[in-house]
Every structure is written in structure tokens, then in C-alpha cells.
Amino acid sequence: MKNSIQKISIVGFGNVGFHLSKAFSERGILVSHIYSTQKGNSNFPNDAIIVDDLASLPNDQLVLICVPDDAIASVIDQIPSSCPVAYTSGSVNLNCLPHREKIGVFYPLQTFSKNASLNVFEIPFFIEGNNQSFAQELFDLAWKISRKVNFANSEDRGNLHIAAVFVNNFTNHLNYIAQNYLEEKNLDFNHLKPLLEETVKKLEIVSPKEAQTGPARRGDLKIIEEHLSKLSGDTKEIYQTITNSILASYKHEKL
Amino acid sequence: MKNSIQKISIVGFGNVGFHLSKAFSERGILVSHIYSTQKGNSNFPNDAIIVDDLASLPNDQLVLICVPDDAIASVIDQIPSSCPVAYTSGSVNLNCLPHREKIGVFYPLQTFSKNASLNVFEIPFFIEGNNQSFAQELFDLAWKISRKVNFANSEDRGNLHIAAVFVNNFTNHLNYIAQNYLEEKNLDFNHLKPLLEETVKKLEIVSPKEAQTGPARRGDLKIIEEHLSKLSGDTKEIYQTITNSILASYKHEKL
């Protein structure tokens, strides 16, 4: 492919940097330089040069920025001005960053943890660029590691990120609450694993609205009151807030 | 096996009654009678007699009651007094029901929908009985259709049910909200399916607390405020309540 990106630098070797670097290596794209404040991380690719100065990244080579949102602007300022840059954030608007000749977004809509292996090929990527040809280069790069690549402007990407917070971060927190609640009662969270799996599996064939069951779905205020009487603090507040929202969705009277 | 239950009646042919009846039939336990107010449901097992009067259920034969919580007591009152009975509710306390010689609980910790096929063998069952030998009979019956059978008293079962509401009903509602939000913005909920799957898969290897990522996990109040500015109504309230709870769990300052 003409002009296709064969070599990149990565800034930040947290969960996202680690998984993307691995995916690129596996697909024959050389991660030649990594900027990281970590020393001697055993997960660094063998053939990468680890640098501790952003200004020393190779000129003219794409830099993929995998750092927390509030660090992106200052990282960009320190990268050689000849380098095209792209960042992996869901929320940061392209227009809010320092101007570059080539700047874009390479957003993987997924939750990354070092300990969990991931099939990057199934991750939806959302691509944006400050000009069309650079956006296309980033698209083609993403296409080498994923079969779910899309263009999206900053607004759509921000909205996808909000929905992702509900689906991932908040769901995860509900599991955290359920686990804590059961542990306080000396009960085993593993009993809930088949239910959790089915919760997701069901959504392959029915919509969340049709999939709903439980006391709030049925408008069973007696059971809801009984549950609330056993809860306290954040847990009670979350129970109440979500239950009221479910009751309203099915046109039952709220608590 | 001596005294093992070979034949049962089922009351209520909603989602639970349907799936349990199917599982029993598949394991050679005859569902000889079904009480249902539905007429000519094509899912009724071929060999079952459908009755519309609880008093006509066969004497001395176990009746499994699969009706909403608030209907259980009145159903029990109408069943011949010679019949042992068991019900499938997570929340109803055994002591709050009419006295019977043999009464017990046969609680499957799972979400049931007619349209979603289920591997009943992986569903955890929680068994309770008003006497030990009847509890054992119910345990042995559950053991024929599941490999995850436990005894649990009404209090433990109620607590499992509360945790299940968080893991299933509330998670499902978060997906409902995410879907609505994306549809309003003309974006496709399917983009989030890989994330949702990974959310659950991750919990096989790390705890929910370790698995957490996202703005609240990082204490990124700027992104959180930006998200809140785009939300309204129940959606905003849920975002705020859960985010505050995550911030507190990771000892960040609340909103």
C-alpha cells in the first residue's frame, strides 16, 4: 500500500499503550520507539528503543499518544514538530489541542487492563484527522489491527465515550457493589457469575428494554422497599436512583 | 434413588415456569400438570395436562410455584393440602407463607426470558425447606437439572437476590440508557457490544475493583463535568450517583 505507515512511536505504556503496541508488533508494524517514565518494564517490545525525552522521538514518524486526557496537550508540545501525532482518547476534542500539520484521533472503544488479554481485531476504532488524507492514513493503520474501523468526529466520539462509561465503568461498579455486599454477608460473589454472563448474552438477541426482569420491571414496590431497608449509603442511593429510572421506563409509579 | 421426585406439577408458565419445565422434561422428570391462565400456549409440554383450577392438581405430588412474589401465598392456599409445595422466588421469606406440612424454596439465580435459550445446568439453585428431609428432596431434584445446587436460608437468599438486582437488572438498565443515548445521537449501540462483553470477561480474571477504568477511576473531574453537561433527567442523575460512588471507592474527592 502506498504511503502506508510501517513504523511508529508510542508515548505512554499504560494499559492502552501496552495492548496497541502488542497488536502492531503482531501485525508487522514496527514500534521503533516508546516514551515511558517506567524503567525496565518487562513488557516493552524487544526491538523498541525506550526514550525518556519526547524531543528525541524520530522526526517525521507517527507518534501515537496513549496518555491520560489531561496530559495530551503538553505531550504534543514536546514532540518534534515534523511528527504526525494521534491520540487515543474518547473525550478530548481535536480542536482543543495545539495546532500541528498532521494531528488526529485513534480511539479504541474498549476497556484495557494489562492482565486481561484482548482480541484487538474485534475492537471498534474511531478515527479522526485534521485533514482527510491523514485521517485516511490513520484509518488504514487501524485497519491492520482491527476489522471494526470507523471515522467519527469529536462530537460523535465524545458521545460514544459517554455511553461507554455507562456500559463499562458503571456496570463494573455495580459488580463491585454486589461483591462487597455479598462479602459483608459471607456469601460468594461467584454465585452471580452465570447471571452476569447471561445478562450480556441475552442482549445478543433481545434489546435491553425487552431483556429487563426483576422487582422494578414488575413494579413490585413491596420487594423494593424491603431491599432498600437492608441497604445504606452509596449502595442504597444507587439502588433508589436506578430503580426509579426503571419504574419510570415501564410507566410504573416511582418510589 | 429412593423417594426421589419423578413427577411434578408446575403453577405459572411465565419465563421461569417455561424454562424449568423444559429442563425437567429433558432430564426425565415428568411435568404431569401445569396450572396456567394462558390457553393453548404452543410451548406447553405435549404430555402435560393443563388445568385452570389449582384445587384439581394431583394429591401428594410436588407443586412447583413459578408465579410473581405477591401471588405465592394465595396460590398456596388453593393447592390441595396433601401436596408438598416449593416456590422459585428470591425474596419471599419461608416464614411469611401459609403453614404446610412440606413447604420449601427452589430458587434459580438467573434471569429468564422465553426468547433466550438457557443452559439450566449452569444455573445456581438455592434450596430451603421447612424440614430437613424435604429440603434434601428438593436439593436432589435441583441436582438433576443443575450442577450448582446449594442450601440457603431465607436471609441469605434475600441477600443474593439484592446482589442479583445490581448485577442483572441495574446493568441491563445501564445498557438501556446507553442505547437510548446513542439512538438520540444517531449512533449505533452495536459499537458497544465488544466493550460490554469484555466488561464481563475481565471479571473472570480480575476483581471489579481492579478492573475499573475511566474518568471516575482516574478522578478526572474535567471530563466528568463535560459528560454531565451533556446529560439530563434520570440519565444525568444516574451518572452523578454512580460516579460519586466510584470516586469515593478510589478515595478521590466527590463532585
Tab-separated table of C-alpha atoms in Angstrom, chain A residues 15 68-70 89 91-93 109-113 115-119 122-124 126 148 150 154-179 181-182 185 187-216 218 220 223 226-228 230-231 234-246 248-250 254, chain B residues 15 68-70 89 91-93 109-113 115-119 122-124 126 148 150 154-179 181-182 185 187-216 218 220 223 226-228 230-231 234-246 248-250 254:
chain	number	residue	atom	x	y	z
A	15	ASN	CA	-2.850	-0.358	29.525
A	68	PRO	CA	-4.370	10.301	30.268
A	69	ASP	CA	-6.572	13.006	28.739
A	70	ASP	CA	-5.172	15.890	30.746
A	89	SER	CA	-8.772	9.466	23.994
A	91	SER	CA	-13.327	12.611	25.109
A	92	VAL	CA	-10.664	15.122	24.065
A	93	ASN	CA	-11.840	17.331	21.189
A	109	LEU	CA	-13.641	1.763	22.200
A	110	GLN	CA	-12.627	-0.820	24.758
A	111	THR	CA	-11.503	-1.254	28.378
A	112	PHE	CA	-7.846	-2.209	28.683
A	113	SER	CA	-6.079	-3.937	31.560
A	115	ASN	CA	-3.673	-8.620	32.995
A	116	ALA	CA	-6.520	-9.285	30.576
A	117	SER	CA	-5.618	-10.486	27.099
A	118	LEU	CA	-7.662	-8.820	24.380
A	119	ASN	CA	-8.697	-9.583	20.838
A	122	GLU	CA	-12.737	-7.077	17.472
A	123	ILE	CA	-12.259	-3.616	18.972
A	124	PRO	CA	-14.134	-0.773	17.237
A	126	PHE	CA	-12.915	5.650	15.745
A	148	LYS	CA	-14.094	-2.620	13.025
A	150	ASN	CA	-14.892	3.857	11.593
A	154	SER	CA	-15.067	14.643	18.031
A	155	GLU	CA	-18.708	15.075	18.977
A	156	ASP	CA	-19.758	11.541	17.992
A	157	ARG	CA	-16.676	10.114	19.658
A	158	GLY	CA	-17.470	12.030	22.858
A	159	ASN	CA	-20.999	10.620	22.825
A	160	LEU	CA	-19.743	7.088	22.265
A	161	HIS	CA	-17.424	7.606	25.221
A	162	ILE	CA	-20.297	8.698	27.477
A	163	ALA	CA	-22.288	5.608	26.524
A	164	ALA	CA	-19.174	3.500	27.126
A	165	VAL	CA	-18.903	4.889	30.662
A	166	PHE	CA	-22.425	3.601	31.353
A	167	VAL	CA	-21.833	0.215	29.754
A	168	ASN	CA	-18.395	-0.448	31.202
A	169	ASN	CA	-17.392	1.747	34.163
A	170	PHE	CA	-20.833	1.854	35.733
A	171	THR	CA	-21.623	-1.819	35.141
A	172	ASN	CA	-18.298	-2.660	36.651
A	173	HIS	CA	-19.085	-0.551	39.693
A	174	LEU	CA	-22.410	-2.346	40.143
A	175	ASN	CA	-20.460	-5.582	40.248
A	176	TYR	CA	-18.106	-4.064	42.792
A	177	ILE	CA	-21.086	-3.122	44.948
A	178	ALA	CA	-22.672	-6.562	44.589
A	179	GLN	CA	-19.384	-8.221	45.539
A	181	TYR	CA	-22.485	-6.559	49.685
A	182	LEU	CA	-22.174	-10.347	49.440
A	185	LYS	CA	-22.843	-11.223	54.362
A	187	LEU	CA	-21.729	-15.023	50.577
A	188	ASP	CA	-19.752	-15.868	47.457
A	189	PHE	CA	-19.775	-13.422	44.503
A	190	ASN	CA	-19.071	-16.356	42.181
A	191	HIS	CA	-22.719	-17.415	42.556
A	192	LEU	CA	-23.539	-14.364	40.431
A	193	LYS	CA	-21.179	-15.072	37.542
A	194	PRO	CA	-23.653	-17.142	35.459
A	195	LEU	CA	-26.214	-14.353	35.895
A	196	LEU	CA	-23.726	-11.726	34.795
A	197	GLU	CA	-22.808	-13.751	31.720
A	198	GLU	CA	-26.448	-14.273	30.809
A	199	THR	CA	-27.154	-10.542	31.276
A	200	VAL	CA	-24.764	-9.827	28.406
A	201	LYS	CA	-25.563	-12.882	26.306
A	202	LYS	CA	-29.244	-12.025	26.293
A	203	LEU	CA	-28.509	-8.687	24.637
A	204	GLU	CA	-27.318	-10.515	21.538
A	205	ILE	CA	-30.923	-11.452	20.817
A	206	VAL	CA	-33.196	-9.029	22.676
A	207	SER	CA	-32.998	-5.304	23.389
A	208	PRO	CA	-32.174	-4.125	26.936
A	209	LYS	CA	-35.780	-2.963	27.305
A	210	GLU	CA	-37.175	-6.395	26.439
A	211	ALA	CA	-34.490	-8.166	28.479
A	212	GLN	CA	-35.431	-6.445	31.721
A	213	THR	CA	-36.810	-8.502	34.616
A	214	GLY	CA	-36.900	-8.038	38.402
A	215	PRO	CA	-38.874	-6.112	41.015
A	216	ALA	CA	-38.672	-2.660	39.355
A	218	ARG	CA	-42.739	-5.657	37.622
A	220	ASP	CA	-43.186	-4.650	42.876
A	223	ILE	CA	-39.907	-6.049	47.460
A	226	GLU	CA	-37.689	-4.474	51.583
A	227	HIS	CA	-34.436	-4.282	49.621
A	228	LEU	CA	-33.969	-0.597	50.456
A	230	LYS	CA	-31.390	-3.600	54.020
A	231	LEU	CA	-29.121	-1.122	52.212
A	234	ASP	CA	-23.972	4.857	48.298
A	235	THR	CA	-25.404	1.392	47.735
A	236	LYS	CA	-28.862	2.496	48.842
A	237	GLU	CA	-28.674	5.695	46.819
A	238	ILE	CA	-27.698	3.807	43.656
A	239	TYR	CA	-30.455	1.236	44.232
A	240	GLN	CA	-33.008	4.011	44.614
A	241	THR	CA	-31.860	6.103	41.644
A	242	ILE	CA	-31.716	3.241	39.151
A	243	THR	CA	-34.915	1.652	40.446
A	244	ASN	CA	-36.811	4.919	39.997
A	245	SER	CA	-35.492	5.157	36.473
A	246	ILE	CA	-36.574	1.585	35.660
A	248	ALA	CA	-40.410	5.285	35.020
A	249	SER	CA	-39.278	3.424	31.873
A	250	TYR	CA	-42.052	0.890	32.330
A	254	LYS	CA	-41.954	5.934	41.253
B	15	ASN	CA	-40.368	-17.288	31.872
B	68	PRO	CA	-44.792	-13.393	40.915
B	69	ASP	CA	-43.879	-12.906	44.575
B	70	ASP	CA	-47.127	-11.281	45.621
B	89	SER	CA	-38.733	-16.554	44.476
B	91	SER	CA	-37.089	-12.579	48.121
B	92	VAL	CA	-40.092	-14.199	49.782
B	93	ASN	CA	-39.290	-15.461	53.284
B	109	LEU	CA	-30.370	-17.389	40.494
B	110	GLN	CA	-30.756	-16.384	36.865
B	111	THR	CA	-32.671	-14.066	34.541
B	112	PHE	CA	-35.189	-15.881	32.372
B	113	SER	CA	-36.689	-14.804	29.074
B	115	ASN	CA	-36.741	-15.948	23.748
B	116	ALA	CA	-33.307	-16.655	25.220
B	117	SER	CA	-32.236	-20.280	25.447
B	118	LEU	CA	-30.540	-21.100	28.738
B	119	ASN	CA	-28.106	-23.690	30.000
B	122	GLU	CA	-25.021	-23.837	34.945
B	123	ILE	CA	-27.660	-22.010	36.988
B	124	PRO	CA	-27.004	-21.849	40.756
B	126	PHE	CA	-30.699	-22.192	46.330
B	148	LYS	CA	-24.666	-25.785	41.074
B	150	ASN	CA	-26.805	-25.038	47.354
B	154	SER	CA	-34.318	-17.087	53.534
B	155	GLU	CA	-31.952	-14.347	54.710
B	156	ASP	CA	-29.009	-15.470	52.554
B	157	ARG	CA	-31.314	-15.986	49.598
B	158	GLY	CA	-32.746	-12.484	50.033
B	159	ASN	CA	-29.229	-11.046	50.063
B	160	LEU	CA	-28.256	-12.974	46.939
B	161	HIS	CA	-31.365	-11.593	45.289
B	162	ILE	CA	-30.414	-7.996	46.163
B	163	ALA	CA	-26.936	-8.516	44.699
B	164	ALA	CA	-28.558	-10.095	41.628
B	165	VAL	CA	-30.678	-6.974	41.133
B	166	PHE	CA	-27.471	-4.917	40.939
B	167	VAL	CA	-25.685	-7.350	38.636
B	168	ASN	CA	-28.566	-8.031	36.280
B	169	ASN	CA	-31.479	-5.568	36.448
B	170	PHE	CA	-29.336	-2.487	37.017
B	171	THR	CA	-26.651	-3.461	34.495
B	172	ASN	CA	-29.386	-4.069	32.000
B	173	HIS	CA	-30.862	-0.653	32.681
B	174	LEU	CA	-27.464	0.981	32.115
B	175	ASN	CA	-27.410	-0.685	28.717
B	176	TYR	CA	-30.907	0.591	28.058
B	177	ILE	CA	-29.750	4.114	28.896
B	178	ALA	CA	-26.631	3.808	26.741
B	179	GLN	CA	-28.713	2.554	23.835
B	181	TYR	CA	-28.497	7.954	24.426
B	182	LEU	CA	-26.750	6.704	21.288
B	185	LYS	CA	-27.420	10.927	18.606
B	187	LEU	CA	-25.112	6.328	16.750
B	188	ASP	CA	-25.204	2.538	16.764
B	189	PHE	CA	-25.432	0.661	20.105
B	190	ASN	CA	-23.708	-2.294	18.449
B	191	HIS	CA	-20.409	-0.396	18.655
B	192	LEU	CA	-20.584	-1.026	22.403
B	193	LYS	CA	-21.130	-4.788	22.292
B	194	PRO	CA	-17.417	-5.750	22.338
B	195	LEU	CA	-16.935	-3.442	25.330
B	196	LEU	CA	-19.867	-4.986	27.145
B	197	GLU	CA	-18.537	-8.487	26.507
B	198	GLU	CA	-15.065	-7.533	27.719
B	199	THR	CA	-16.558	-5.923	30.856
B	200	VAL	CA	-17.847	-9.332	31.895
B	201	LYS	CA	-14.931	-11.396	30.563
B	202	LYS	CA	-12.446	-9.341	32.534
B	203	LEU	CA	-14.171	-10.309	35.775
B	204	GLU	CA	-13.145	-13.915	35.226
B	205	ILE	CA	-9.561	-12.913	35.991
B	206	VAL	CA	-9.612	-9.664	37.954
B	207	SER	CA	-11.895	-8.291	40.666
B	208	PRO	CA	-14.344	-5.480	39.790
B	209	LYS	CA	-12.196	-3.073	41.807
B	210	GLU	CA	-9.050	-3.907	39.811
B	211	ALA	CA	-10.986	-3.984	36.537
B	212	GLN	CA	-12.215	-0.400	36.874
B	213	THR	CA	-11.050	2.220	34.347
B	214	GLY	CA	-12.493	5.529	33.096
B	215	PRO	CA	-12.797	9.131	34.217
B	216	ALA	CA	-14.142	8.466	37.734
B	218	ARG	CA	-8.808	8.375	37.414
B	220	ASP	CA	-10.757	13.196	36.073
B	223	ILE	CA	-14.196	15.024	31.758
B	226	GLU	CA	-18.158	17.711	30.494
B	227	HIS	CA	-20.164	14.479	30.405
B	228	LEU	CA	-22.673	15.797	32.945
B	230	LYS	CA	-24.418	16.749	28.003
B	231	LEU	CA	-26.863	14.689	30.087
B	234	ASP	CA	-32.645	10.236	35.038
B	235	THR	CA	-29.558	9.679	32.896
B	236	LYS	CA	-27.744	12.599	34.495
B	237	GLU	CA	-28.832	11.575	37.976
B	238	ILE	CA	-27.584	8.021	37.486
B	239	TYR	CA	-24.277	9.279	36.022
B	240	GLN	CA	-23.787	11.537	39.035
B	241	THR	CA	-24.752	8.991	41.686
B	242	ILE	CA	-22.575	6.170	40.367
B	243	THR	CA	-19.669	8.489	39.559
B	244	ASN	CA	-19.655	9.841	43.113
B	245	SER	CA	-19.647	6.300	44.421
B	246	ILE	CA	-16.690	5.340	42.183
B	248	ALA	CA	-15.305	7.602	46.836
B	249	SER	CA	-14.209	3.980	46.300
B	250	TYR	CA	-10.871	5.193	44.941
B	254	LYS	CA	-16.518	13.731	45.148
